[in-house]
Each structure stands twice: as C-alpha cells, then as structure tokens.
Amino acid sequence: MSVTISKKMCMIGDFGVGKTSLIRRFVDRQFSDQYLSTVGVKISRKSVELEGVKQRENLTAQLLIWDLEGHTKFKGIAPTYLQGASGVLIVADVSRTETVERISEHIQLFSSVNPKGSIIVALNKVDLIDEEKLGVLVEISHSIGQDKVIAVYATSAKTGKDVDEIFYKLAYTMVEQV
Ligand code: G3D
C-alpha cells in the first residue's frame, strides 16, 4: 500500500542567492502550473518517492516548498511563513560572502519557531568560484551550523549540481522526524 505524507518546507536566504532557481531546477515543469500564490509567498508542490523509510518499502512525500518572492524583509513575516514547517533549506551565495555569514541568523530564526525542524544549508552558485575558496566556505558553514545543521551542500542551480540531493535529503529527514 502506498502512503503519502505532506510536509511543509521553507526556503530562507538573502535576496538573489538562488532560492527560486533551486526550486525551479528541482520541481521542473511542475513549477509553472502547480503553485499556490499568496501575497509575497509562492508555494510549489513536488512529490518524491522515498525508499526504506519507517520500515516501509515505499513512501511518497509531497513537499510543499514555501518561497518568499522579491525583496521581502524576512524578519517581518517570519512567524507565519515558518510556522508548521518540518524543514528548511538555508541558501547562501558563495560569490557573496556576506550571505554565508548570515546563515547563523537564519538558523536561529528558523529554530526559534521550529526547534525540532530539519535544517540543511545550500552553498549555491558554486559554478562561480574555485575549489579552494569553496573549501573555506564549507568549513565556515560547518562551524556556523554546529549540531543544528544536518548537512552542508555545495550546489549550483545553473549546472544542477546537488540540487536533487538537497531536496531529497531534507525530504528523508522530515519524514523520519518523530
Ligand atoms: P532568490 O530567489 O534567492 O532571490 P534567484 O534568487 O533564484 O532569483 O536567483 C538570483 C540570480 O542568481 C538569478 O540571476 C539567477 O539566474 C542566478 N542564479 C541562481 N542560482 C545560480 C547558480 O547556481 N549559479 C549562477 N551562476 N547563477 C545563479 P538574474 O540574472 O536572473 O538575476
């Protein structure tokens, strides 16, 4: 028997880091015709098949991916935006170090609303920098995240690098939450 579980997840990150591009890349064609739009927030849906979770052979997670549109001042709408989220993708742009430095602020904000929520960090736009610089930023992100972050990924919405991986990893950890 197939079981479907719906999970709300949010995207957090400064303007222009690539949140919407990552969703587009992951959700693909479903993006254009399957979204619910409210003022300032866009919700995309994508179902993913998960194997071997909770002793089941197959389980479908319907991800409801919440994204803020435009230059929204994050702190202003945070509580309603974040409430009920099982997980978050915190996105930074590796070509703008200040967005990496703000990861810690985003972690605190999400954790204050959802203390048990799953957190994954995506260091996006890795196609723009070299390996050496990326290594340093990954180190910094790990130290910022400490025990609160499940994983740090180096992604590129442009090339597709690790884009599926961040969403699947989050899906697995969200459905495994008790
Ligand atoms: P946001 O939703 O976080 O505000 P967007 O960010 O998804 O709108 O992306 C902002 C800009 O960054 C876009 O360029 C987009 O194409 C670009 N971008 C997103 N991800 C990547 C990536 O992985 N690599 C590169 N090189 N660029 C990326 P424009 O020019 O449309 O503003």
PDB file of C-alpha atoms and ligand atoms in Angstrom:
ATOM      1  CA  MET A   1       0.000   0.000   0.000  1.00  0.00           C
ATOM      2  CA  SER A   2       1.297   3.413  -0.921  1.00  0.00           C
ATOM      3  CA  VAL A   3       1.308   6.121   1.733  1.00  0.00           C
ATOM      4  CA  THR A   4       1.657   9.846   1.061  1.00  0.00           C
ATOM      5  CA  ILE A   5       2.818  12.305   3.687  1.00  0.00           C
ATOM      6  CA  SER A   6       2.692  16.062   3.114  1.00  0.00           C
ATOM      7  CA  LYS A   7       5.496  18.156   4.503  1.00  0.00           C
ATOM      8  CA  LYS A   8       5.945  21.890   4.543  1.00  0.00           C
ATOM      9  CA  MET A   9       9.476  23.133   3.957  1.00  0.00           C
ATOM     10  CA  CYS A  10      10.719  26.698   3.640  1.00  0.00           C
ATOM     11  CA  MET A  11      13.463  28.404   1.719  1.00  0.00           C
ATOM     12  CA  ILE A  12      15.442  31.042   3.609  1.00  0.00           C
ATOM     13  CA  GLY A  13      18.291  33.170   2.341  1.00  0.00           C
ATOM     14  CA  ASP A  14      19.111  36.666   1.244  1.00  0.00           C
ATOM     15  CA  PHE A  15      17.706  38.142  -1.938  1.00  0.00           C
ATOM     16  CA  GLY A  16      19.367  36.828  -5.084  1.00  0.00           C
ATOM     17  CA  VAL A  17      21.136  33.806  -3.571  1.00  0.00           C
ATOM     18  CA  GLY A  18      19.220  31.450  -5.881  1.00  0.00           C
ATOM     19  CA  LYS A  19      16.282  30.133  -3.831  1.00  0.00           C
ATOM     20  CA  THR A  20      13.768  30.376  -6.656  1.00  0.00           C
ATOM     21  CA  SER A  21      16.263  28.979  -9.173  1.00  0.00           C
ATOM     22  CA  LEU A  22      16.892  25.913  -6.994  1.00  0.00           C
ATOM     23  CA  ILE A  23      13.152  25.263  -6.726  1.00  0.00           C
ATOM     24  CA  ARG A  24      12.726  25.676 -10.492  1.00  0.00           C
ATOM     25  CA  ARG A  25      15.554  23.284 -11.168  1.00  0.00           C
ATOM     26  CA  PHE A  26      14.132  20.692  -8.744  1.00  0.00           C
ATOM     27  CA  VAL A  27      10.423  20.993  -9.441  1.00  0.00           C
ATOM     28  CA  ASP A  28      10.993  21.380 -13.154  1.00  0.00           C
ATOM     29  CA  ARG A  29       7.829  21.525 -15.244  1.00  0.00           C
ATOM     30  CA  GLN A  30       5.553  21.292 -12.275  1.00  0.00           C
ATOM     31  CA  PHE A  31       6.729  24.718 -11.246  1.00  0.00           C
ATOM     32  CA  SER A  32       4.794  26.695 -13.809  1.00  0.00           C
ATOM     33  CA  ASP A  33       1.402  25.107 -13.385  1.00  0.00           C
ATOM     34  CA  GLN A  34       1.295  23.769  -9.871  1.00  0.00           C
ATOM     35  CA  TYR A  35       1.766  26.519  -7.403  1.00  0.00           C
ATOM     36  CA  LEU A  36      -0.393  28.354  -4.979  1.00  0.00           C
ATOM     37  CA  SER A  37       0.344  32.030  -4.767  1.00  0.00           C
ATOM     38  CA  THR A  38      -0.479  34.284  -1.902  1.00  0.00           C
ATOM     39  CA  VAL A  39       0.874  37.740  -1.294  1.00  0.00           C
ATOM     40  CA  GLY A  40       4.632  37.565  -1.168  1.00  0.00           C
ATOM     41  CA  VAL A  41       4.807  33.780  -0.855  1.00  0.00           C
ATOM     42  CA  LYS A  42       4.932  31.149  -3.548  1.00  0.00           C
ATOM     43  CA  ILE A  43       4.259  27.527  -2.709  1.00  0.00           C
ATOM     44  CA  SER A  44       5.455  24.860  -5.121  1.00  0.00           C
ATOM     45  CA  ARG A  45       4.489  21.214  -4.820  1.00  0.00           C
ATOM     46  CA  LYS A  46       6.559  18.195  -5.681  1.00  0.00           C
ATOM     47  CA  SER A  47       6.062  14.554  -4.794  1.00  0.00           C
ATOM     48  CA  VAL A  48       9.104  12.398  -4.193  1.00  0.00           C
ATOM     49  CA  GLU A  49       9.308   8.652  -3.727  1.00  0.00           C
ATOM     50  CA  LEU A  50      11.311   7.660  -0.678  1.00  0.00           C
ATOM     51  CA  GLU A  51      12.591   4.161  -0.109  1.00  0.00           C
ATOM     52  CA  GLY A  52      13.133   2.313   3.144  1.00  0.00           C
ATOM     53  CA  VAL A  53      11.666   4.907   5.492  1.00  0.00           C
ATOM     54  CA  LYS A  54       9.889   3.767   8.663  1.00  0.00           C
ATOM     55  CA  GLN A  55      10.024   0.109   7.674  1.00  0.00           C
ATOM     56  CA  ARG A  56       8.058   0.757   4.503  1.00  0.00           C
ATOM     57  CA  GLU A  57       9.330  -0.165   1.101  1.00  0.00           C
ATOM     58  CA  ASN A  58       7.957   2.973  -0.500  1.00  0.00           C
ATOM     59  CA  LEU A  59       6.602   6.179   0.836  1.00  0.00           C
ATOM     60  CA  THR A  60       5.644   9.299  -1.083  1.00  0.00           C
ATOM     61  CA  ALA A  61       6.438  12.675   0.401  1.00  0.00           C
ATOM     62  CA  GLN A  62       4.528  15.574  -1.025  1.00  0.00           C
ATOM     63  CA  LEU A  63       6.772  18.565  -0.493  1.00  0.00           C
ATOM     64  CA  LEU A  64       5.137  21.939  -0.126  1.00  0.00           C
ATOM     65  CA  ILE A  65       8.026  24.272  -0.816  1.00  0.00           C
ATOM     66  CA  TRP A  66       7.486  27.791   0.508  1.00  0.00           C
ATOM     67  CA  ASP A  67       9.474  30.601  -1.059  1.00  0.00           C
ATOM     68  CA  LEU A  68       9.390  34.329  -0.459  1.00  0.00           C
ATOM     69  CA  GLU A  69       9.008  36.464  -3.545  1.00  0.00           C
ATOM     70  CA  GLY A  70      11.140  39.517  -4.197  1.00  0.00           C
ATOM     71  CA  HIS A  71      12.838  41.719  -1.646  1.00  0.00           C
ATOM     72  CA  THR A  72      10.608  40.761   1.274  1.00  0.00           C
ATOM     73  CA  LYS A  73      12.053  41.806   4.598  1.00  0.00           C
ATOM     74  CA  PHE A  74      12.441  38.383   6.101  1.00  0.00           C
ATOM     75  CA  LYS A  75      12.014  39.178   9.768  1.00  0.00           C
ATOM     76  CA  GLY A  76       8.732  40.955   9.131  1.00  0.00           C
ATOM     77  CA  ILE A  77       6.805  37.910   8.003  1.00  0.00           C
ATOM     78  CA  ALA A  78       8.857  35.147   9.554  1.00  0.00           C
ATOM     79  CA  PRO A  79       6.478  33.601  12.104  1.00  0.00           C
ATOM     80  CA  THR A  80       3.577  32.855   9.750  1.00  0.00           C
ATOM     81  CA  TYR A  81       5.928  31.918   6.941  1.00  0.00           C
ATOM     82  CA  LEU A  82       7.822  29.452   9.091  1.00  0.00           C
ATOM     83  CA  GLN A  83       5.043  28.031  11.237  1.00  0.00           C
ATOM     84  CA  GLY A  84       4.340  24.354  10.653  1.00  0.00           C
ATOM     85  CA  ALA A  85       7.487  23.804   8.595  1.00  0.00           C
ATOM     86  CA  SER A  86       9.194  20.453   9.153  1.00  0.00           C
ATOM     87  CA  GLY A  87      12.352  21.635   7.475  1.00  0.00           C
ATOM     88  CA  VAL A  88      14.244  24.463   5.876  1.00  0.00           C
ATOM     89  CA  LEU A  89      16.793  24.971   3.156  1.00  0.00           C
ATOM     90  CA  ILE A  90      19.027  27.848   4.094  1.00  0.00           C
ATOM     91  CA  VAL A  91      20.607  29.149   0.920  1.00  0.00           C
ATOM     92  CA  ALA A  92      23.714  31.317   0.582  1.00  0.00           C
ATOM     93  CA  ASP A  93      25.546  32.607  -2.488  1.00  0.00           C
ATOM     94  CA  VAL A  94      29.228  31.643  -2.432  1.00  0.00           C
ATOM     95  CA  SER A  95      30.107  34.625  -4.602  1.00  0.00           C
ATOM     96  CA  ARG A  96      28.792  36.960  -1.861  1.00  0.00           C
ATOM     97  CA  THR A  97      30.485  36.041   1.417  1.00  0.00           C
ATOM     98  CA  GLU A  98      28.127  38.215   3.459  1.00  0.00           C
ATOM     99  CA  THR A  99      25.265  35.847   2.581  1.00  0.00           C
ATOM    100  CA  VAL A 100      27.278  32.954   4.052  1.00  0.00           C
ATOM    101  CA  GLU A 101      27.908  34.965   7.207  1.00  0.00           C
ATOM    102  CA  ARG A 102      24.169  35.407   7.666  1.00  0.00           C
ATOM    103  CA  ILE A 103      23.491  31.649   7.774  1.00  0.00           C
ATOM    104  CA  SER A 104      23.714  31.688  11.552  1.00  0.00           C
ATOM    105  CA  GLU A 105      20.999  34.366  11.795  1.00  0.00           C
ATOM    106  CA  HIS A 106      18.743  32.267   9.556  1.00  0.00           C
ATOM    107  CA  ILE A 107      19.346  29.139  11.642  1.00  0.00           C
ATOM    108  CA  GLN A 108      18.397  30.985  14.811  1.00  0.00           C
ATOM    109  CA  LEU A 109      15.273  32.397  13.260  1.00  0.00           C
ATOM    110  CA  PHE A 110      14.054  29.044  11.965  1.00  0.00           C
ATOM    111  CA  SER A 111      14.922  27.202  15.193  1.00  0.00           C
ATOM    112  CA  SER A 112      13.103  29.762  17.305  1.00  0.00           C
ATOM    113  CA  VAL A 113       9.851  28.878  15.506  1.00  0.00           C
ATOM    114  CA  ASN A 114      10.522  25.177  14.818  1.00  0.00           C
ATOM    115  CA  PRO A 115      13.006  23.835  17.388  1.00  0.00           C
ATOM    116  CA  LYS A 116      12.734  20.299  16.022  1.00  0.00           C
ATOM    117  CA  GLY A 117      12.751  21.192  12.328  1.00  0.00           C
ATOM    118  CA  SER A 118      15.414  19.812   9.988  1.00  0.00           C
ATOM    119  CA  ILE A 119      17.967  22.285   8.642  1.00  0.00           C
ATOM    120  CA  ILE A 120      20.068  21.913   5.509  1.00  0.00           C
ATOM    121  CA  VAL A 121      22.452  24.534   4.149  1.00  0.00           C
ATOM    122  CA  ALA A 122      22.963  25.012   0.411  1.00  0.00           C
ATOM    123  CA  LEU A 123      26.043  26.971  -0.598  1.00  0.00           C
ATOM    124  CA  ASN A 124      24.760  27.890  -4.024  1.00  0.00           C
ATOM    125  CA  LYS A 125      26.409  29.216  -7.233  1.00  0.00           C
ATOM    126  CA  VAL A 126      29.487  27.023  -6.811  1.00  0.00           C
ATOM    127  CA  ASP A 127      29.967  27.268 -10.568  1.00  0.00           C
ATOM    128  CA  LEU A 128      31.225  30.819  -9.924  1.00  0.00           C
ATOM    129  CA  ILE A 129      34.157  30.103  -7.581  1.00  0.00           C
ATOM    130  CA  ASP A 130      37.197  27.834  -7.393  1.00  0.00           C
ATOM    131  CA  GLU A 131      37.581  24.707  -5.257  1.00  0.00           C
ATOM    132  CA  GLU A 132      39.937  26.346  -2.774  1.00  0.00           C
ATOM    133  CA  LYS A 133      37.593  29.186  -1.907  1.00  0.00           C
ATOM    134  CA  LEU A 134      34.685  26.757  -1.747  1.00  0.00           C
ATOM    135  CA  GLY A 135      36.566  24.597   0.752  1.00  0.00           C
ATOM    136  CA  VAL A 136      36.992  27.565   3.083  1.00  0.00           C
ATOM    137  CA  LEU A 137      33.299  28.498   2.848  1.00  0.00           C
ATOM    138  CA  VAL A 138      32.195  24.913   3.510  1.00  0.00           C
ATOM    139  CA  GLU A 139      34.390  24.890   6.639  1.00  0.00           C
ATOM    140  CA  ILE A 140      32.907  28.175   7.817  1.00  0.00           C
ATOM    141  CA  SER A 141      29.371  26.897   7.212  1.00  0.00           C
ATOM    142  CA  HIS A 142      30.017  23.715   9.156  1.00  0.00           C
ATOM    143  CA  SER A 143      31.309  25.687  12.104  1.00  0.00           C
ATOM    144  CA  ILE A 144      28.357  28.093  11.978  1.00  0.00           C
ATOM    145  CA  GLY A 145      25.854  25.236  11.758  1.00  0.00           C
ATOM    146  CA  GLN A 146      27.367  23.118  14.527  1.00  0.00           C
ATOM    147  CA  ASP A 147      24.900  20.476  15.696  1.00  0.00           C
ATOM    148  CA  LYS A 148      21.818  22.175  14.298  1.00  0.00           C
ATOM    149  CA  VAL A 149      22.544  21.603  10.623  1.00  0.00           C
ATOM    150  CA  ILE A 150      22.112  18.115   9.177  1.00  0.00           C
ATOM    151  CA  ALA A 151      24.276  18.728   6.135  1.00  0.00           C
ATOM    152  CA  VAL A 152      26.004  21.414   4.091  1.00  0.00           C
ATOM    153  CA  TYR A 153      25.865  21.019   0.311  1.00  0.00           C
ATOM    154  CA  ALA A 154      27.680  22.883  -2.443  1.00  0.00           C
ATOM    155  CA  THR A 155      25.020  23.448  -5.100  1.00  0.00           C
ATOM    156  CA  SER A 156      24.525  25.106  -8.440  1.00  0.00           C
ATOM    157  CA  ALA A 157      21.064  25.820  -9.771  1.00  0.00           C
ATOM    158  CA  LYS A 158      22.838  26.629 -13.025  1.00  0.00           C
ATOM    159  CA  THR A 159      24.514  23.246 -13.580  1.00  0.00           C
ATOM    160  CA  GLY A 160      22.148  21.217 -11.402  1.00  0.00           C
ATOM    161  CA  LYS A 161      24.935  20.115  -9.046  1.00  0.00           C
ATOM    162  CA  ASP A 162      23.499  18.562  -5.868  1.00  0.00           C
ATOM    163  CA  VAL A 163      20.095  20.197  -6.371  1.00  0.00           C
ATOM    164  CA  ASP A 164      18.069  16.954  -6.179  1.00  0.00           C
ATOM    165  CA  GLU A 165      20.290  15.869  -3.303  1.00  0.00           C
ATOM    166  CA  ILE A 166      19.365  18.785  -1.019  1.00  0.00           C
ATOM    167  CA  PHE A 167      15.635  18.326  -1.512  1.00  0.00           C
ATOM    168  CA  TYR A 168      15.767  14.522  -1.148  1.00  0.00           C
ATOM    169  CA  LYS A 169      17.959  14.716   1.937  1.00  0.00           C
ATOM    170  CA  LEU A 170      15.547  17.146   3.525  1.00  0.00           C
ATOM    171  CA  ALA A 171      12.543  15.009   2.493  1.00  0.00           C
ATOM    172  CA  TYR A 172      14.084  11.922   4.123  1.00  0.00           C
ATOM    173  CA  THR A 173      14.908  13.689   7.352  1.00  0.00           C
ATOM    174  CA  MET A 174      11.499  15.387   7.555  1.00  0.00           C
ATOM    175  CA  VAL A 175       9.521  12.153   7.208  1.00  0.00           C
ATOM    176  CA  GLU A 176      11.768  10.450   9.737  1.00  0.00           C
ATOM    177  CA  GLN A 177      11.045  13.098  12.367  1.00  0.00           C
ATOM    178  CA  VAL A 178       9.016  11.847  15.294  1.00  0.00           C
TER     179      VAL A 178
HETATM  180  P1  G3D B   1      16.354  34.347  -4.989  1.00  0.00           P
HETATM  181  O1  G3D B   1      15.109  33.565  -5.279  1.00  0.00           O
HETATM  182  O2  G3D B   1      17.132  33.809  -3.847  1.00  0.00           O
HETATM  183  O3  G3D B   1      16.110  35.823  -4.819  1.00  0.00           O
HETATM  184  P2  G3D B   1      17.010  33.792  -7.759  1.00  0.00           P
HETATM  185  O4  G3D B   1      17.341  34.187  -6.251  1.00  0.00           O
HETATM  186  O5  G3D B   1      16.681  32.348  -7.862  1.00  0.00           O
HETATM  187  O6  G3D B   1      16.021  34.752  -8.285  1.00  0.00           O
HETATM  188  O7  G3D B   1      18.422  33.991  -8.443  1.00  0.00           O
HETATM  189  C1  G3D B   1      19.069  35.269  -8.472  1.00  0.00           C
HETATM  190  C2  G3D B   1      20.032  35.325  -9.646  1.00  0.00           C
HETATM  191  O8  G3D B   1      21.073  34.359  -9.455  1.00  0.00           O
HETATM  192  C3  G3D B   1      19.404  34.976 -10.996  1.00  0.00           C
HETATM  193  O9  G3D B   1      20.072  35.721 -11.982  1.00  0.00           O
HETATM  194  C4  G3D B   1      19.752  33.514 -11.194  1.00  0.00           C
HETATM  195  O10 G3D B   1      19.777  33.122 -12.536  1.00  0.00           O
HETATM  196  C5  G3D B   1      21.134  33.472 -10.570  1.00  0.00           C
HETATM  197  N1  G3D B   1      21.499  32.141 -10.074  1.00  0.00           N
HETATM  198  C6  G3D B   1      20.762  31.348  -9.260  1.00  0.00           C
HETATM  199  N2  G3D B   1      21.419  30.220  -8.977  1.00  0.00           N
HETATM  200  C7  G3D B   1      22.599  30.287  -9.647  1.00  0.00           C
HETATM  201  C8  G3D B   1      23.740  29.386  -9.749  1.00  0.00           C
HETATM  202  O11 G3D B   1      23.803  28.298  -9.171  1.00  0.00           O
HETATM  203  N3  G3D B   1      24.788  29.812 -10.500  1.00  0.00           N
HETATM  204  C9  G3D B   1      24.777  31.020 -11.155  1.00  0.00           C
HETATM  205  N4  G3D B   1      25.844  31.329 -11.866  1.00  0.00           N
HETATM  206  N5  G3D B   1      23.731  31.868 -11.075  1.00  0.00           N
HETATM  207  C10 G3D B   1      22.652  31.505 -10.329  1.00  0.00           C
HETATM  208  P3  G3D B   1      19.423  37.007 -12.700  1.00  0.00           P
HETATM  209  O12 G3D B   1      20.483  37.450 -13.639  1.00  0.00           O
HETATM  210  O13 G3D B   1      18.182  36.481 -13.354  1.00  0.00           O
HETATM  211  O14 G3D B   1      19.140  37.972 -11.587  1.00  0.00           O
END
